[in-house]
Amino acid sequence: MDPALNELVADYPESPGKDVTTTVNTSVQEAVDETLSSFEEPTSIVAVKPKTGEILAVGDTKGTARANAESLNAPFSPEAAGSPIAALALMRGGVNLENDEVKCEDKIDVEGRAISESQLSQSSTDTTLEQAMGYGCVTAAASQHGRTDANGIQEAAASLGVGVDHDLGVPTDFGNVEIGAGAGDVAEALAGRGRGMQVSPLGMASMAASVASGTTVVPWAVGDAKPKPEGQPPLTPAEAAALRKVMETGASGVASSVSSVDGALMGTSDNRAWVVGYSDDVAFAVVTHAESPSTSTLATAASAITSAAANTNDGEESDSGEESGSGEN
């Protein structure tokens, strides 16, 4: 109503709001919420259904993490969590992960870039790239910098759902993969470090789902139309199988404390700890910030997610909300 003219401008008759279907799973979301309540440090969790890309649950602890929706919008240097990206780029460059032997050094230097080993890596003098990357040996991956390039890493990331943004109906950031052409830049990116390699928890869950399903997964949350990746180089069956072996190695090694998981990678870096993995029912990422990060609580959180997803009944797969609005102007 325009008060100056005292004249009806438009009339919108009242009508029932339309249901909005979401992919959120009640049981998994409740497990995520309960798990987050046990964390004192800022922590973010994303859970995705591997075969379809449906987002089953998303959560952040109270405070800054929740205010900024860090689960969906906070990219960081993934360290060994980015091993599948590095592994795929190297395979496409001709590397045989299963047979090519490397040394897991404590530290390497590439064009003045010092890359040191993480504390969780199970280092050995000689090992295969498959084992080294599954155990989180970032120096082994970085040492192969001459066998791929920035474009190869960027395309590998895109094939795993990282570095390419999609419209989910809410603000999201799948990560940034903008790597310099120098050998040091490439080495850092293979180690999951540097400004050129940034992945959000959402991007990590997308990566895990892509590895599990063997195809590029685009997570989604609203409606019933599964989005399709656009322009990303597809995974081949051989590539997908090799990436699963890397993550299976992690599940039996550094991430063995996570129950009911088929593939997983776990680690710490600076003031952050993370675990990313998948089972038949769910792909997930859990990321926490702390002065002295520990992985034990992350393993508990990941186990709660895999258990909730496994125990979910088919009839509980999604929730519905309502969108409505009526009145007159």
Coordinates of C-alpha atoms in Angstrom, one line a residue:
M1 CA 0.0 0.0 0.0
D2 CA 1.3 3.4 -1.0
P3 CA 0.4 5.7 2.0
A4 CA 0.8 8.9 0.0
L5 CA -1.7 7.8 -2.7
N6 CA -3.8 5.6 -0.4
E7 CA -3.9 3.2 -3.3
L8 CA -3.4 -0.5 -3.6
V9 CA -0.2 -1.1 -5.6
A10 CA -0.2 -5.0 -5.6
D11 CA -2.1 -7.8 -3.9
Y12 CA -0.7 -11.2 -3.3
P13 CA -3.4 -13.6 -2.1
E14 CA -2.5 -15.9 0.7
S15 CA -1.5 -19.4 -0.4
P16 CA 0.2 -22.4 1.3
G17 CA 4.0 -22.4 1.1
K18 CA 5.6 -25.0 -1.1
D19 CA 7.6 -27.8 0.3
V20 CA 11.4 -27.6 -0.1
T21 CA 13.1 -31.0 -0.3
T22 CA 16.6 -31.2 1.1
T23 CA 19.1 -34.0 1.1
V24 CA 19.9 -33.5 4.8
N25 CA 19.6 -36.8 6.6
T26 CA 18.2 -36.5 10.1
S27 CA 20.2 -39.3 11.7
V28 CA 23.5 -38.1 10.2
Q29 CA 22.9 -34.5 11.0
E30 CA 22.0 -35.3 14.6
A31 CA 25.3 -37.3 14.9
V32 CA 27.2 -34.4 13.5
D33 CA 25.5 -31.9 15.9
E34 CA 26.2 -34.1 18.9
T35 CA 29.8 -34.7 17.9
L36 CA 30.4 -31.0 17.4
S37 CA 29.1 -30.3 20.9
S38 CA 32.1 -32.2 22.3
F39 CA 34.7 -29.9 20.6
E40 CA 36.0 -26.8 22.4
E41 CA 38.0 -25.8 19.4
P42 CA 36.5 -24.4 16.1
T43 CA 35.6 -27.5 14.1
S44 CA 33.8 -28.2 10.9
I45 CA 32.2 -31.3 9.4
V46 CA 30.7 -32.2 6.0
A47 CA 29.1 -35.5 5.1
V48 CA 28.1 -36.5 1.5
K49 CA 26.5 -39.5 0.0
P50 CA 29.2 -40.9 -2.3
K51 CA 27.1 -42.3 -5.1
T52 CA 24.8 -39.3 -5.5
G53 CA 26.5 -36.3 -4.1
E54 CA 23.7 -35.6 -1.7
I55 CA 24.8 -33.5 1.3
L56 CA 23.7 -35.6 4.3
A57 CA 24.9 -33.2 7.0
V58 CA 26.9 -30.0 7.5
G59 CA 28.0 -28.5 10.8
D60 CA 30.3 -26.0 12.6
T61 CA 31.0 -25.4 16.3
K62 CA 29.4 -22.3 17.9
G63 CA 31.3 -19.1 17.4
T64 CA 33.4 -18.0 14.5
A65 CA 33.3 -21.3 12.6
R66 CA 29.5 -21.3 12.6
A67 CA 29.2 -17.6 11.9
N68 CA 31.4 -17.9 8.9
A69 CA 30.0 -21.3 7.8
E70 CA 33.6 -22.5 7.6
S71 CA 32.5 -26.0 6.7
L72 CA 31.4 -24.6 3.3
N73 CA 33.6 -21.5 3.0
A74 CA 37.0 -21.9 4.6
P75 CA 39.7 -23.2 2.3
F76 CA 43.1 -24.2 3.8
S77 CA 46.3 -25.9 2.8
P78 CA 45.2 -29.6 2.9
E79 CA 48.7 -31.1 3.5
A80 CA 48.4 -34.9 3.0
A81 CA 44.6 -34.7 2.8
G82 CA 45.3 -33.5 -0.8
S83 CA 47.2 -36.7 -1.6
P84 CA 44.5 -38.0 -4.0
I85 CA 44.9 -34.8 -6.1
A86 CA 48.7 -35.2 -6.2
A87 CA 48.4 -38.9 -6.9
L88 CA 46.0 -38.3 -9.8
A89 CA 48.2 -35.6 -11.3
L90 CA 51.2 -37.8 -11.1
M91 CA 49.4 -40.8 -12.7
R92 CA 48.4 -38.7 -15.6
G93 CA 52.0 -37.7 -15.9
G94 CA 53.0 -41.3 -16.3
V95 CA 53.8 -42.3 -12.7
N96 CA 53.0 -45.8 -11.5
L97 CA 51.9 -45.4 -7.9
E98 CA 52.1 -49.1 -7.2
N99 CA 55.6 -49.8 -8.6
D100 CA 57.5 -46.5 -8.5
E101 CA 59.7 -46.3 -5.5
V102 CA 60.5 -43.2 -3.6
K103 CA 62.3 -42.1 -0.4
C104 CA 60.2 -40.6 2.4
E105 CA 62.7 -37.9 3.5
D106 CA 62.4 -35.8 6.6
K107 CA 62.9 -32.7 4.5
I108 CA 63.6 -31.7 0.9
D109 CA 64.4 -28.5 -0.8
V110 CA 63.1 -27.5 -4.2
E111 CA 64.2 -24.1 -5.6
G112 CA 64.7 -22.8 -2.0
R113 CA 61.3 -24.1 -0.8
A114 CA 61.9 -26.2 2.2
I115 CA 59.3 -29.0 2.5
S116 CA 59.4 -31.0 5.8
E117 CA 57.6 -34.2 6.7
S118 CA 54.5 -34.2 8.9
Q119 CA 54.6 -35.8 12.4
L120 CA 52.0 -38.4 11.5
S121 CA 53.9 -39.8 8.4
Q122 CA 55.1 -43.3 8.8
S123 CA 58.4 -42.7 7.1
S124 CA 60.6 -45.4 5.7
T125 CA 63.8 -45.3 3.6
D126 CA 62.3 -46.8 0.5
T127 CA 58.6 -47.3 -0.3
T128 CA 56.2 -47.0 -3.1
L129 CA 54.3 -43.8 -3.9
E130 CA 51.0 -45.6 -3.1
Q131 CA 52.2 -46.4 0.4
A132 CA 54.0 -43.1 1.0
M133 CA 51.0 -41.0 0.0
G134 CA 48.6 -43.2 2.0
Y135 CA 50.7 -42.7 5.1
G136 CA 50.9 -39.0 4.5
C137 CA 54.4 -38.6 3.3
V138 CA 54.3 -35.2 1.6
T139 CA 58.0 -35.1 0.8
A140 CA 57.7 -38.2 -1.3
A141 CA 54.9 -36.5 -3.3
A142 CA 56.8 -33.3 -3.6
S143 CA 59.9 -35.0 -4.8
Q144 CA 58.0 -36.0 -8.0
H145 CA 57.5 -32.3 -9.0
G146 CA 59.2 -32.9 -12.4
R147 CA 56.6 -35.4 -13.5
T148 CA 53.6 -33.1 -13.6
D149 CA 52.9 -29.4 -13.8
A150 CA 50.6 -26.7 -12.5
N151 CA 48.0 -27.4 -15.2
G152 CA 48.1 -31.1 -14.4
I153 CA 47.4 -30.6 -10.7
Q154 CA 44.6 -28.1 -11.5
E155 CA 42.9 -30.6 -13.8
A156 CA 43.3 -33.4 -11.3
A157 CA 41.8 -31.3 -8.6
A158 CA 38.8 -30.5 -10.9
S159 CA 38.3 -34.2 -11.6
L160 CA 37.9 -34.7 -7.9
G161 CA 35.5 -31.8 -7.3
V162 CA 38.0 -29.3 -6.0
G163 CA 38.7 -25.8 -7.2
V164 CA 35.5 -25.5 -9.3
D165 CA 32.6 -23.7 -7.6
H166 CA 29.0 -24.8 -8.1
D167 CA 25.7 -23.1 -7.1
L168 CA 24.3 -24.9 -4.1
G169 CA 21.8 -22.2 -3.2
V170 CA 24.1 -21.0 -0.4
P171 CA 27.5 -19.4 -0.4
T172 CA 30.2 -22.1 -0.9
D173 CA 33.9 -22.3 -1.7
F174 CA 35.2 -25.7 -3.0
G175 CA 38.8 -24.5 -2.8
N176 CA 41.3 -22.7 -5.0
V177 CA 44.0 -24.4 -7.1
E178 CA 46.1 -21.6 -8.7
I179 CA 49.6 -22.8 -8.8
G180 CA 52.7 -21.0 -10.1
A181 CA 54.7 -22.6 -12.9
G182 CA 58.0 -22.9 -11.0
A183 CA 59.3 -26.3 -9.7
G184 CA 59.0 -25.0 -6.1
D185 CA 55.3 -24.1 -6.6
V186 CA 54.5 -27.5 -8.1
A187 CA 56.4 -29.3 -5.3
E188 CA 54.5 -27.3 -2.6
A189 CA 51.2 -28.1 -4.3
L190 CA 51.9 -31.8 -4.5
A191 CA 52.7 -31.6 -0.7
G192 CA 49.3 -29.9 -0.2
R193 CA 50.9 -26.7 0.8
G194 CA 51.2 -23.1 -0.3
R195 CA 48.7 -20.4 -1.3
G196 CA 48.1 -22.2 -4.6
M197 CA 46.5 -25.3 -3.1
Q198 CA 43.6 -24.5 -0.9
V199 CA 40.7 -26.9 -0.1
S200 CA 37.6 -26.3 2.1
P201 CA 36.0 -29.1 4.2
L202 CA 33.2 -29.2 1.5
G203 CA 35.9 -29.7 -1.2
M204 CA 37.5 -32.4 0.8
A205 CA 34.3 -34.3 1.2
S206 CA 33.6 -33.9 -2.5
M207 CA 37.1 -35.3 -3.2
A208 CA 36.5 -38.3 -1.0
A209 CA 33.1 -38.9 -2.6
S210 CA 34.7 -38.7 -6.1
V211 CA 37.3 -41.3 -5.1
A212 CA 34.7 -43.6 -3.6
S213 CA 32.3 -43.4 -6.5
G214 CA 34.9 -43.3 -9.3
T215 CA 33.4 -40.3 -10.9
T216 CA 33.5 -36.5 -10.3
V217 CA 30.9 -35.8 -7.5
V218 CA 29.2 -32.4 -7.2
P219 CA 27.6 -32.1 -3.8
W220 CA 24.1 -30.7 -3.6
A221 CA 21.5 -30.1 -0.9
V222 CA 18.2 -28.7 -2.4
G223 CA 15.7 -30.1 -4.8
D224 CA 15.7 -33.4 -6.7
A225 CA 17.9 -32.7 -9.7
K226 CA 21.4 -34.1 -9.3
P227 CA 23.8 -31.5 -10.7
K228 CA 26.4 -32.7 -13.2
P229 CA 30.1 -31.6 -13.4
E230 CA 30.9 -29.4 -16.3
G231 CA 34.2 -29.4 -18.1
Q232 CA 36.2 -31.5 -15.6
P233 CA 38.3 -34.3 -17.1
P234 CA 36.6 -37.5 -16.0
L235 CA 38.2 -40.2 -13.9
T236 CA 39.0 -43.5 -15.6
P237 CA 38.3 -46.8 -13.8
A238 CA 42.0 -47.4 -13.5
E239 CA 42.6 -44.0 -11.9
A240 CA 39.7 -44.4 -9.5
A241 CA 41.0 -47.8 -8.4
A242 CA 44.5 -46.5 -7.8
L243 CA 43.2 -43.6 -5.7
R244 CA 41.1 -45.9 -3.6
K245 CA 44.2 -48.0 -2.9
V246 CA 46.0 -44.8 -1.6
M247 CA 43.1 -44.1 0.7
E248 CA 42.8 -47.7 1.7
T249 CA 46.4 -47.6 2.7
G250 CA 45.7 -44.6 4.9
A251 CA 42.7 -46.4 6.5
S252 CA 44.9 -49.3 7.5
G253 CA 47.7 -47.0 8.7
V254 CA 47.5 -43.4 10.0
A255 CA 43.7 -43.5 10.0
S256 CA 43.2 -47.0 11.5
S257 CA 41.6 -45.5 14.5
V258 CA 38.5 -44.6 12.4
S259 CA 36.0 -47.4 12.5
S260 CA 33.9 -48.7 9.6
V261 CA 35.8 -46.8 7.0
D262 CA 37.1 -48.1 3.7
G263 CA 39.5 -45.3 2.8
A264 CA 40.8 -42.4 4.9
L265 CA 43.6 -39.9 5.3
M266 CA 44.4 -38.2 8.6
G267 CA 47.0 -35.7 9.7
T268 CA 48.0 -32.4 11.5
S269 CA 49.6 -29.2 10.3
D270 CA 50.5 -26.2 12.3
N271 CA 47.3 -25.5 14.3
R272 CA 44.9 -27.7 12.4
A273 CA 44.0 -31.4 12.4
W274 CA 41.9 -33.2 9.8
V275 CA 40.5 -36.5 8.7
V276 CA 38.9 -37.2 5.3
G277 CA 37.5 -40.5 4.2
Y278 CA 34.6 -42.7 3.0
S279 CA 32.6 -45.8 3.5
D280 CA 29.9 -47.3 1.3
D281 CA 27.4 -44.9 2.9
V282 CA 29.2 -41.6 3.4
A283 CA 32.1 -39.5 2.4
F284 CA 33.2 -37.0 5.0
A285 CA 35.7 -34.4 6.1
V286 CA 36.3 -33.3 9.7
V287 CA 38.6 -30.3 10.3
T288 CA 39.5 -28.7 13.7
H289 CA 41.7 -25.8 14.8
A290 CA 43.8 -26.0 18.0
E291 CA 47.1 -24.8 19.4
S292 CA 48.1 -28.5 19.9
P293 CA 45.9 -30.4 17.5
S294 CA 45.1 -34.1 18.2
T295 CA 43.6 -36.6 15.9
S296 CA 42.0 -38.8 18.6
T297 CA 38.8 -36.7 18.8
L298 CA 38.7 -36.6 15.0
A299 CA 38.7 -40.4 14.8
T300 CA 35.8 -40.5 17.2
A301 CA 33.9 -37.9 15.2
A302 CA 34.5 -39.7 11.9
S303 CA 33.4 -43.0 13.5
A304 CA 30.1 -41.5 14.7
I305 CA 29.4 -40.2 11.2
T306 CA 30.1 -43.6 9.5
S307 CA 28.0 -45.4 12.1
A308 CA 25.0 -43.0 11.7
A309 CA 25.1 -43.3 7.9
A310 CA 25.3 -47.1 8.0
N311 CA 22.3 -47.3 10.4
T312 CA 20.1 -44.9 8.6
N313 CA 16.8 -46.3 7.3
D314 CA 15.9 -45.7 3.6
G315 CA 12.8 -43.8 4.7
E316 CA 14.9 -41.2 6.5
E317 CA 17.0 -40.0 3.6
S318 CA 15.8 -36.4 3.4
D319 CA 13.9 -33.7 5.3
S320 CA 11.6 -31.1 4.0
G321 CA 11.2 -27.4 4.9
E322 CA 8.7 -24.9 3.6
E323 CA 9.1 -21.7 1.8
S324 CA 6.2 -19.3 1.8
G325 CA 5.3 -15.7 1.8
S326 CA 2.0 -13.7 1.4
G327 CA 0.7 -10.3 2.0
E328 CA 0.2 -7.0 0.3
N329 CA 2.5 -4.1 -0.7

